[in-house]
PDB file of C-alpha atoms in Angstrom:
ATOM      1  CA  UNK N 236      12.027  -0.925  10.866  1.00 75.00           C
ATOM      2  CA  UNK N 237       8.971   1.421  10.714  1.00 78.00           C
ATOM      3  CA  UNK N 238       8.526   3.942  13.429  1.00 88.00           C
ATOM      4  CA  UNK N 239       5.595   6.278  13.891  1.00 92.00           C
ATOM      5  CA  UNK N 240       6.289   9.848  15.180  1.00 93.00           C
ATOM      6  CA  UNK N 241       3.326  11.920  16.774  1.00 94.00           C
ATOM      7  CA  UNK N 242       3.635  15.445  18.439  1.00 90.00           C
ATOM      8  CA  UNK N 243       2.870  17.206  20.659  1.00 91.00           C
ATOM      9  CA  UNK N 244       2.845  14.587  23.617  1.00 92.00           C
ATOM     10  CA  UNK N 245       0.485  17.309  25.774  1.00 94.00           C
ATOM     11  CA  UNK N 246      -1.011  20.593  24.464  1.00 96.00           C
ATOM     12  CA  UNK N 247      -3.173  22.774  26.518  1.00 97.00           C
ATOM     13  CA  UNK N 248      -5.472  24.832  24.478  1.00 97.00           C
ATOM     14  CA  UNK N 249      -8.120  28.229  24.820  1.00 97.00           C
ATOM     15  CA  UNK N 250     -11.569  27.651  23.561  1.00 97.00           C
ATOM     16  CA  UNK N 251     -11.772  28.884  20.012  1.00 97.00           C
ATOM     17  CA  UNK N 252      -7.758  28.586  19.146  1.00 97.00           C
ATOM     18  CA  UNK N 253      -6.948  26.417  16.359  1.00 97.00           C
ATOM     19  CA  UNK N 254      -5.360  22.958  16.410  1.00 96.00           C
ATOM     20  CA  UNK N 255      -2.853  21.477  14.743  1.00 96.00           C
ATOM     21  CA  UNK N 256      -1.563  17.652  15.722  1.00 96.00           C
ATOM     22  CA  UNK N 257       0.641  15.760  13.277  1.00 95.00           C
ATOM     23  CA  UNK N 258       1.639  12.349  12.724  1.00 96.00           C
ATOM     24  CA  UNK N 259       4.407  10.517  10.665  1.00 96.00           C
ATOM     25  CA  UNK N 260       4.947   7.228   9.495  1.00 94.00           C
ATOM     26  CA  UNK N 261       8.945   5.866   8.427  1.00 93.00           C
ATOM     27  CA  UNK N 262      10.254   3.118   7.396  1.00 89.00           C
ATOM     28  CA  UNK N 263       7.262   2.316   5.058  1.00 88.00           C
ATOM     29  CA  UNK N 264       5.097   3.588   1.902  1.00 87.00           C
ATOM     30  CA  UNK N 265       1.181   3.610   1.117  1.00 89.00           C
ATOM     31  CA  UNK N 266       0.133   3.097   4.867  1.00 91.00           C
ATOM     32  CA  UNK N 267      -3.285   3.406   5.424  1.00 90.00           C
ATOM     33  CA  UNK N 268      -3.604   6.095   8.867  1.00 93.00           C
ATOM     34  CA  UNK N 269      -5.779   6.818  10.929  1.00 93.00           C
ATOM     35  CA  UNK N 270      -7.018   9.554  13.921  1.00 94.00           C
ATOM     36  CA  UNK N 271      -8.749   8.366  16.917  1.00 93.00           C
ATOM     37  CA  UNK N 272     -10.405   9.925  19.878  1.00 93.00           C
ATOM     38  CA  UNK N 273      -9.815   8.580  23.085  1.00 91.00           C
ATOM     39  CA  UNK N 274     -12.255   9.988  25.793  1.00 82.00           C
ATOM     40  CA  UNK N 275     -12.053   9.946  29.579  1.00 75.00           C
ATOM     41  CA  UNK N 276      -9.246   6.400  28.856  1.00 63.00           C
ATOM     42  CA  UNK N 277     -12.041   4.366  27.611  1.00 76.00           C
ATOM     43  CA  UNK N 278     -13.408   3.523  23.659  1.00 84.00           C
ATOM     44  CA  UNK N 279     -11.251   4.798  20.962  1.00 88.00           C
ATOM     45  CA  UNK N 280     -13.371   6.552  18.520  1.00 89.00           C
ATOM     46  CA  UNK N 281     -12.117   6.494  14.767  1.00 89.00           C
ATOM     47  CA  UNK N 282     -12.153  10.135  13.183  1.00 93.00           C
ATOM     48  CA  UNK N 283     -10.804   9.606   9.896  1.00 92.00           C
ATOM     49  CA  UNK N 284      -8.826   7.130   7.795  1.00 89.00           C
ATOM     50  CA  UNK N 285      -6.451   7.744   5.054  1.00 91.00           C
ATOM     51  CA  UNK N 286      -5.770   5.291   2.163  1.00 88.00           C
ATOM     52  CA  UNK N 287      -3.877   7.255   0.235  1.00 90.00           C
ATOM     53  CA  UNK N 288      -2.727  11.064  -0.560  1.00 93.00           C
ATOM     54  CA  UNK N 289      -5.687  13.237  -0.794  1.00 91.00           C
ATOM     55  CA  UNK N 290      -7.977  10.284   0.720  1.00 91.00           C
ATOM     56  CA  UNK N 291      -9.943  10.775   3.600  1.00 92.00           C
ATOM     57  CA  UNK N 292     -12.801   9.483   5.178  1.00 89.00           C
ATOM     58  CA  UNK N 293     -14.461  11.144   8.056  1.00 87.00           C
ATOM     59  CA  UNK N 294     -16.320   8.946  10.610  1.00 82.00           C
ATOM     60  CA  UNK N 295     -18.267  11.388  12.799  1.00 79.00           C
ATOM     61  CA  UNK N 296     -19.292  14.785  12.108  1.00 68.00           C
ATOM     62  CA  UNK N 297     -17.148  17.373  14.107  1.00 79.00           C
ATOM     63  CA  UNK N 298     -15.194  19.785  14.695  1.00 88.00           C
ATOM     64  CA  UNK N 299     -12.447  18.757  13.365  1.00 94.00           C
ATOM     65  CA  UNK N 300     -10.838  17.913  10.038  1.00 95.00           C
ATOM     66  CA  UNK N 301      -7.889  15.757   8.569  1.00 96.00           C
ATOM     67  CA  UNK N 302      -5.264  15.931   5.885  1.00 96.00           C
ATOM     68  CA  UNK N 303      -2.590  13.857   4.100  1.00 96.00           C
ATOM     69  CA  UNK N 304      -0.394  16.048   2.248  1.00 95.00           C
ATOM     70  CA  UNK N 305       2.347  13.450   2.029  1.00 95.00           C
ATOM     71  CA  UNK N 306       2.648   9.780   2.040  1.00 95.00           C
ATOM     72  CA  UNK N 307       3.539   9.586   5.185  1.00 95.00           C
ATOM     73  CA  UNK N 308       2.034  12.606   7.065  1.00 96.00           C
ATOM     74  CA  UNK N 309      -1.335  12.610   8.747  1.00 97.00           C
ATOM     75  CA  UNK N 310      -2.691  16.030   9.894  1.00 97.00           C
ATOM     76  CA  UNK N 311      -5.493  16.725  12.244  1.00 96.00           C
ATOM     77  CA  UNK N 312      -6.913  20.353  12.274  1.00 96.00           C
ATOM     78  CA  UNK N 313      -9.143  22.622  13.615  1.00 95.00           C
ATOM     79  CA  UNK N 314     -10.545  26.041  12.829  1.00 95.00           C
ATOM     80  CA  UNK N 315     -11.647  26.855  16.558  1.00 96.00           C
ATOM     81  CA  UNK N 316     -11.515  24.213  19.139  1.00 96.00           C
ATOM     82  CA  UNK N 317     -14.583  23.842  21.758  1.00 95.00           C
ATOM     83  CA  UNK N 318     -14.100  22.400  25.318  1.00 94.00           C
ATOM     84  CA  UNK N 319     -15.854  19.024  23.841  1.00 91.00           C
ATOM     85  CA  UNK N 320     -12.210  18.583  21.806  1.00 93.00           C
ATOM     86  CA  UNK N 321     -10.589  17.675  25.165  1.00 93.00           C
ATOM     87  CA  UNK N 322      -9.175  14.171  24.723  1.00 93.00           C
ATOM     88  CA  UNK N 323      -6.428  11.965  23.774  1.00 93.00           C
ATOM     89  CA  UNK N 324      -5.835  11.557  20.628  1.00 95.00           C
ATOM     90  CA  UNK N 325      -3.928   8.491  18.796  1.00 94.00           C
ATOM     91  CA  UNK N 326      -2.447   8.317  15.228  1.00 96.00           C
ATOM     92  CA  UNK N 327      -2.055   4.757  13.697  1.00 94.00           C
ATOM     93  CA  UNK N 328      -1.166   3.426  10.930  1.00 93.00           C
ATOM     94  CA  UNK N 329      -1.674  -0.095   9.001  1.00 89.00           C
ATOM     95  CA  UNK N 330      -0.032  -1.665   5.981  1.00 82.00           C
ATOM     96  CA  UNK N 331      -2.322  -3.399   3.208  1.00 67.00           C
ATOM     97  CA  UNK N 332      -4.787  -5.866   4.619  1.00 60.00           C
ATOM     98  CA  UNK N 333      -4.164  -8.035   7.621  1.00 59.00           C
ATOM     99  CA  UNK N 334      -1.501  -6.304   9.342  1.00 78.00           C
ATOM    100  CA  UNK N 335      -2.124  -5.083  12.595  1.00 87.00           C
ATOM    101  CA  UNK N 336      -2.113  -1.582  13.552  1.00 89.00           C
ATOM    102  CA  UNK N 337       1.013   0.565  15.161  1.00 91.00           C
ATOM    103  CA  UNK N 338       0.378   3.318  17.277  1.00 92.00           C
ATOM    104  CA  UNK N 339       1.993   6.396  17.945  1.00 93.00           C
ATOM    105  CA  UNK N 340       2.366   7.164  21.837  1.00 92.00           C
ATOM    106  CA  UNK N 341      -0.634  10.137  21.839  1.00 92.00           C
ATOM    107  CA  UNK N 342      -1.297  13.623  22.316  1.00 94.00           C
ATOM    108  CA  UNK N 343      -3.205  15.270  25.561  1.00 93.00           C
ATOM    109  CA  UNK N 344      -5.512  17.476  24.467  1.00 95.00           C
ATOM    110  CA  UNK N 345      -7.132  20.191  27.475  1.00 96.00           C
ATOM    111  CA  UNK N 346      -9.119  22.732  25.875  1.00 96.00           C
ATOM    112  CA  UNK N 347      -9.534  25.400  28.934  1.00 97.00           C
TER     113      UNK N 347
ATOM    114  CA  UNK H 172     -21.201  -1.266   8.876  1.00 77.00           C
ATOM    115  CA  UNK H 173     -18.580  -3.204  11.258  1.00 86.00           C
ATOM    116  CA  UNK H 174     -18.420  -2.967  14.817  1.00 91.00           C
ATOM    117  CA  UNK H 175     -17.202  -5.060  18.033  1.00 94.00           C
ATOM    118  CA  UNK H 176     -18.440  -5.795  21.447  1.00 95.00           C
ATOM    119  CA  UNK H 177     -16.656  -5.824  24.788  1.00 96.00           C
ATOM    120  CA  UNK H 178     -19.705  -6.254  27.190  1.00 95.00           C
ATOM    121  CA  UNK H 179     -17.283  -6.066  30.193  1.00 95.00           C
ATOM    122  CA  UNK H 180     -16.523  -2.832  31.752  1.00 94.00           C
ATOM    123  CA  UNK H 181     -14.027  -4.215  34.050  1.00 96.00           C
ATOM    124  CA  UNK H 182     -12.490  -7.888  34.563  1.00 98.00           C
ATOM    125  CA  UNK H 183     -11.419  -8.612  38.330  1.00 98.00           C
ATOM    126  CA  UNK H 184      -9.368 -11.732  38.660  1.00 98.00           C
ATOM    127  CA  UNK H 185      -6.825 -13.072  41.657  1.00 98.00           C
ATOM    128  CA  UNK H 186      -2.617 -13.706  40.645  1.00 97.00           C
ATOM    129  CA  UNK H 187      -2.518 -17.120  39.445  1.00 97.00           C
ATOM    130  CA  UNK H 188      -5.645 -17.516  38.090  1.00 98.00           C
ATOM    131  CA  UNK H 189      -7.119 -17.733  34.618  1.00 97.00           C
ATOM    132  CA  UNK H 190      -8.445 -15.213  32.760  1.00 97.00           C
ATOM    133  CA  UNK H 191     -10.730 -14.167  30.292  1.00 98.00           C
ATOM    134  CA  UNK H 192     -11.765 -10.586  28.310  1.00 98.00           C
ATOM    135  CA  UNK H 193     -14.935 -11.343  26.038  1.00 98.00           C
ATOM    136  CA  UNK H 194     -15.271  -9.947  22.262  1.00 98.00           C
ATOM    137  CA  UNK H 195     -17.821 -10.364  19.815  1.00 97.00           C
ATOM    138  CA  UNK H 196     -17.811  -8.648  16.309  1.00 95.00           C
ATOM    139  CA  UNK H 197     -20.249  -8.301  13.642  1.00 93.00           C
ATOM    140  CA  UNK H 198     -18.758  -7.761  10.265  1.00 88.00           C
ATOM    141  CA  UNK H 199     -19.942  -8.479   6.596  1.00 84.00           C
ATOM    142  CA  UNK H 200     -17.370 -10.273   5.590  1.00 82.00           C
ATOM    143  CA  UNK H 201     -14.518 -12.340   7.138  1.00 83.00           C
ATOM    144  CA  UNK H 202     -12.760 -10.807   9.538  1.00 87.00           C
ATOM    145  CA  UNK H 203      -9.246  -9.934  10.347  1.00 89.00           C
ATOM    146  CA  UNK H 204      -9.482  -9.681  14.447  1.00 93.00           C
ATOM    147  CA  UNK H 205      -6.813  -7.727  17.038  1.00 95.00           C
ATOM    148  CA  UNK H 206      -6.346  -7.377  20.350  1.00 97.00           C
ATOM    149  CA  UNK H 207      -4.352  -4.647  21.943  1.00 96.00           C
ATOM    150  CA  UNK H 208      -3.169  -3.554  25.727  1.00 96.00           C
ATOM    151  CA  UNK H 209      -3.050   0.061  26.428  1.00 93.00           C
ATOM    152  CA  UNK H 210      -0.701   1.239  29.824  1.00 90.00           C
ATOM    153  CA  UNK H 211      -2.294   4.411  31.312  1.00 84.00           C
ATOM    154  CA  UNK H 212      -1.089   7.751  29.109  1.00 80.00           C
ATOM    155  CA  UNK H 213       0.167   5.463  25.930  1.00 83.00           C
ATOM    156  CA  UNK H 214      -0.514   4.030  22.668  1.00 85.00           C
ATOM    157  CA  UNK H 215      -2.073   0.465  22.333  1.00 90.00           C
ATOM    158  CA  UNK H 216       0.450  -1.973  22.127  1.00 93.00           C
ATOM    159  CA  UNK H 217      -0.310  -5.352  20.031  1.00 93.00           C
ATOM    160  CA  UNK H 218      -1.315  -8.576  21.489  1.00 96.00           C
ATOM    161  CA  UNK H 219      -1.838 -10.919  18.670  1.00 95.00           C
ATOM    162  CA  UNK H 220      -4.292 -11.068  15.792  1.00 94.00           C
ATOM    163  CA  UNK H 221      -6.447 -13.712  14.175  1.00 93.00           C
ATOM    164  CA  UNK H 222      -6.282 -13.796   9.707  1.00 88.00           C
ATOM    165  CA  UNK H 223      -7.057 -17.505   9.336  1.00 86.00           C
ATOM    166  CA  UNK H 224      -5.912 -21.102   9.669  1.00 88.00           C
ATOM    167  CA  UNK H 225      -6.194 -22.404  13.319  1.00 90.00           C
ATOM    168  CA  UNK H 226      -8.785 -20.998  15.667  1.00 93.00           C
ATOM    169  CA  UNK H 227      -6.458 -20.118  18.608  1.00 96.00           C
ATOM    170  CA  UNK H 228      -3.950 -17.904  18.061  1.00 96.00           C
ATOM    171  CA  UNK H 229      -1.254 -17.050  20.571  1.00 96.00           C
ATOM    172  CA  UNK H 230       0.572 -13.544  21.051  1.00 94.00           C
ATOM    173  CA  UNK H 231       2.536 -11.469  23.678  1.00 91.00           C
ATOM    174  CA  UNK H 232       3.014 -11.640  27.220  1.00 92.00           C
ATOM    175  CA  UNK H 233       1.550 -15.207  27.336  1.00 95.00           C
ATOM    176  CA  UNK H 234      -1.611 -14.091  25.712  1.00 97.00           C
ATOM    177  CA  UNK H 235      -4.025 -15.880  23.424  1.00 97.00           C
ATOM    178  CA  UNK H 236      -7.350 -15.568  21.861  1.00 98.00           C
ATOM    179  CA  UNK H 237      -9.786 -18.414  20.387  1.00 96.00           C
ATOM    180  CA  UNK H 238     -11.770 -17.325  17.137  1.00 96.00           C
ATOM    181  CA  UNK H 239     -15.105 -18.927  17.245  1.00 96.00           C
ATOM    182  CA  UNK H 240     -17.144 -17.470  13.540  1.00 94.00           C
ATOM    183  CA  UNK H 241     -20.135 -19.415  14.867  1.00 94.00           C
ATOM    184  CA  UNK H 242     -20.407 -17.233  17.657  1.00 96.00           C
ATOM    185  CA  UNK H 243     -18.846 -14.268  16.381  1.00 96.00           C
ATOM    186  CA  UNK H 244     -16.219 -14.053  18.866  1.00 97.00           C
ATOM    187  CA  UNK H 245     -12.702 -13.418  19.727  1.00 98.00           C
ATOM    188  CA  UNK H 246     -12.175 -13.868  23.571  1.00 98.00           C
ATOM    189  CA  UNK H 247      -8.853 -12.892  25.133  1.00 98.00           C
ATOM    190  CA  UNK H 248      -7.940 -15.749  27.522  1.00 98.00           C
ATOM    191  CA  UNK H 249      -4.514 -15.976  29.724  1.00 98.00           C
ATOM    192  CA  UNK H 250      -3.868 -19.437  31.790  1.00 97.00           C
ATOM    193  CA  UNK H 251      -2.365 -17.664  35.266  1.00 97.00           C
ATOM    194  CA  UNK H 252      -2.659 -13.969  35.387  1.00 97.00           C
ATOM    195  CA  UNK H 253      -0.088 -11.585  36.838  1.00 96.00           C
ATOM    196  CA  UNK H 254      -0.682  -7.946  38.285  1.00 96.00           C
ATOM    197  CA  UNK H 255       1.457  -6.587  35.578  1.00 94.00           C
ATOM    198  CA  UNK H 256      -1.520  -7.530  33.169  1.00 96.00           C
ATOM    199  CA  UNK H 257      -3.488  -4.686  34.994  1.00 96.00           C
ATOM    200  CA  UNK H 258      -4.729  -2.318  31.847  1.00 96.00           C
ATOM    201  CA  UNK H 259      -7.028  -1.271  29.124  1.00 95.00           C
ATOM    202  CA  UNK H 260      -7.626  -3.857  26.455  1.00 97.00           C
ATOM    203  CA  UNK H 261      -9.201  -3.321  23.260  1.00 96.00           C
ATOM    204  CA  UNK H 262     -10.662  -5.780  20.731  1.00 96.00           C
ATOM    205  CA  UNK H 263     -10.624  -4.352  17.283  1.00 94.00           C
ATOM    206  CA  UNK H 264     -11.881  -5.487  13.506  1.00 91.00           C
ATOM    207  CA  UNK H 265     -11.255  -5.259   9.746  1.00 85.00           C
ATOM    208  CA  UNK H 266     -13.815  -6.118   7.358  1.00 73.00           C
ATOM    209  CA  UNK H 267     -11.632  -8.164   4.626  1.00 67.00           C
ATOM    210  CA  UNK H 268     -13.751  -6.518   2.267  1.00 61.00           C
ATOM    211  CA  UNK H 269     -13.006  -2.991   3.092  1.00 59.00           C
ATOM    212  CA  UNK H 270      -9.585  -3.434   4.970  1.00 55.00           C
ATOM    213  CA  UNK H 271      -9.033  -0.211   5.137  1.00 70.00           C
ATOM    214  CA  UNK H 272     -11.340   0.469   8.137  1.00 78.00           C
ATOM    215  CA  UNK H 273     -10.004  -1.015  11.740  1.00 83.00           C
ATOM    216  CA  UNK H 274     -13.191  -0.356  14.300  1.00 88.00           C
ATOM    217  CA  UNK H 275     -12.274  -1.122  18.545  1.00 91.00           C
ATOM    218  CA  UNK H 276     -14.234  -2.336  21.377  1.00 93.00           C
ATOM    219  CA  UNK H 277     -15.030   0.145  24.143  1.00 92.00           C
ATOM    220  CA  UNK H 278     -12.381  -1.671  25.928  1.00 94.00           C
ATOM    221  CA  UNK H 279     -12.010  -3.586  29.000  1.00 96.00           C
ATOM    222  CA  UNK H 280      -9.740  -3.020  32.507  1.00 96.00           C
ATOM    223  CA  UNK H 281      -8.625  -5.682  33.576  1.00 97.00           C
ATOM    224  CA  UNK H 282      -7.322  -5.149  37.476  1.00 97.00           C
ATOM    225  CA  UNK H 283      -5.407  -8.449  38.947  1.00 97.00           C
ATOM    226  CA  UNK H 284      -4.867  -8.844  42.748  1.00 96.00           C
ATOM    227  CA  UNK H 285      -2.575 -10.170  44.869  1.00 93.00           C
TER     228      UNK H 285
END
């Protein structure tokens, strides 16, 4: 069965420090993933999608940036985090087409 | 570009009693629809989704959801709620034609009271 993997569950972070959250997909090849925002547990905001190695689109200009250096691994980065980063933050990933979505259980963000 | 309503904030409704969570979409194409449940602190969890064929589709937890394309919509609906239904849900799309892309509603709570 597939299983998706995202860490760190909570991360507290200084203004200006760099971020790195990372996601992983098993039990499956070619997903298409994705990073979303989650703000004050409301609307999830979609950063970026991957359809492939390499591939990434970017949603909404920011801070921050994404990476798939695998198959199966989703990166999100920054180079210096602001207090406006503060958020939850949800990886998910899709097969081809009309599958639904699977979501990994999230990652705290506090920038202080 | 795709994108998906959820004009309700928050749903109240009493134990027992029916419910509904509203969801329109606007999409170019034809639409793959979702809806998901989110517990407070977690991922979304899947509820059911709509591809094609028959116009209500039924999912989790006694859940179901009736596609209407002439209105654009994709309302949650539940016949007797229970408190344990208390959450965030989300409606979310996919544009057939550029599957890749999966937009969500701003979500809706849904509280149920005793």
């Amino acid at each position: 069965s597939q299983t998706i993997h995202q860490w760190p569950a909570t991360l507290v972070q200084p203004v200006g420090s760099p971020l790195s959250l990372e996601c992983t997909v098993e039990g499956t090849s070619n997903p298409n993933l994705y990073w979303y925002r989650q703000a004050a547990g409301r609307g999830l905001q979609l950063l970026f999608y991957s359809v492939g190695i390499g591939q990434i689109s970017s949603e909404v200009p920011q801070n921050l940036s994404a990476s798939r250096p695998q198959d199966r691994q989703f990166i999100l980065s920054s180079k210096k985090l602001l207090l406006s980063d503060s958020g939850f933050y949800l990886c998910a990933w899709t097969g081809p087409w009309n599958t639904e979505a699977f979501f990994g259980q999230g990652t705290r963000l506090t920038v202080v | 570009a795709q994108s998906v309503a959820q004009p309700e904030d928050q749903v109240n409704v009493a134990e027992g009693n029916p419910l509904t969570v509203k969801c329109t979409y606007s999409v170019s194409g034809n639409p793959y629809l979702f809806w998901y449940v989110q517990y407070p602190n977690r991922g979304l969890q899947f509820l059911l989704k709509y591809i094609t064929g028959d116009n209500l589709v039924k999912g989790s937890y006694g859940f179901e959801a009736e596609f209407n394309k002439s209105q654009t919509s994709f309302h949650l609906k539940k016949p007797s709620a229970l408190v344990s239904d208390s959450a965030l849900y989300f409606c979310a799309v996919r544009d057939t034609g550029t599957a890749s892309k999966l937009t969500f509603g701003t979500g809706t709570r849904l509280q149920v009271t005793l």
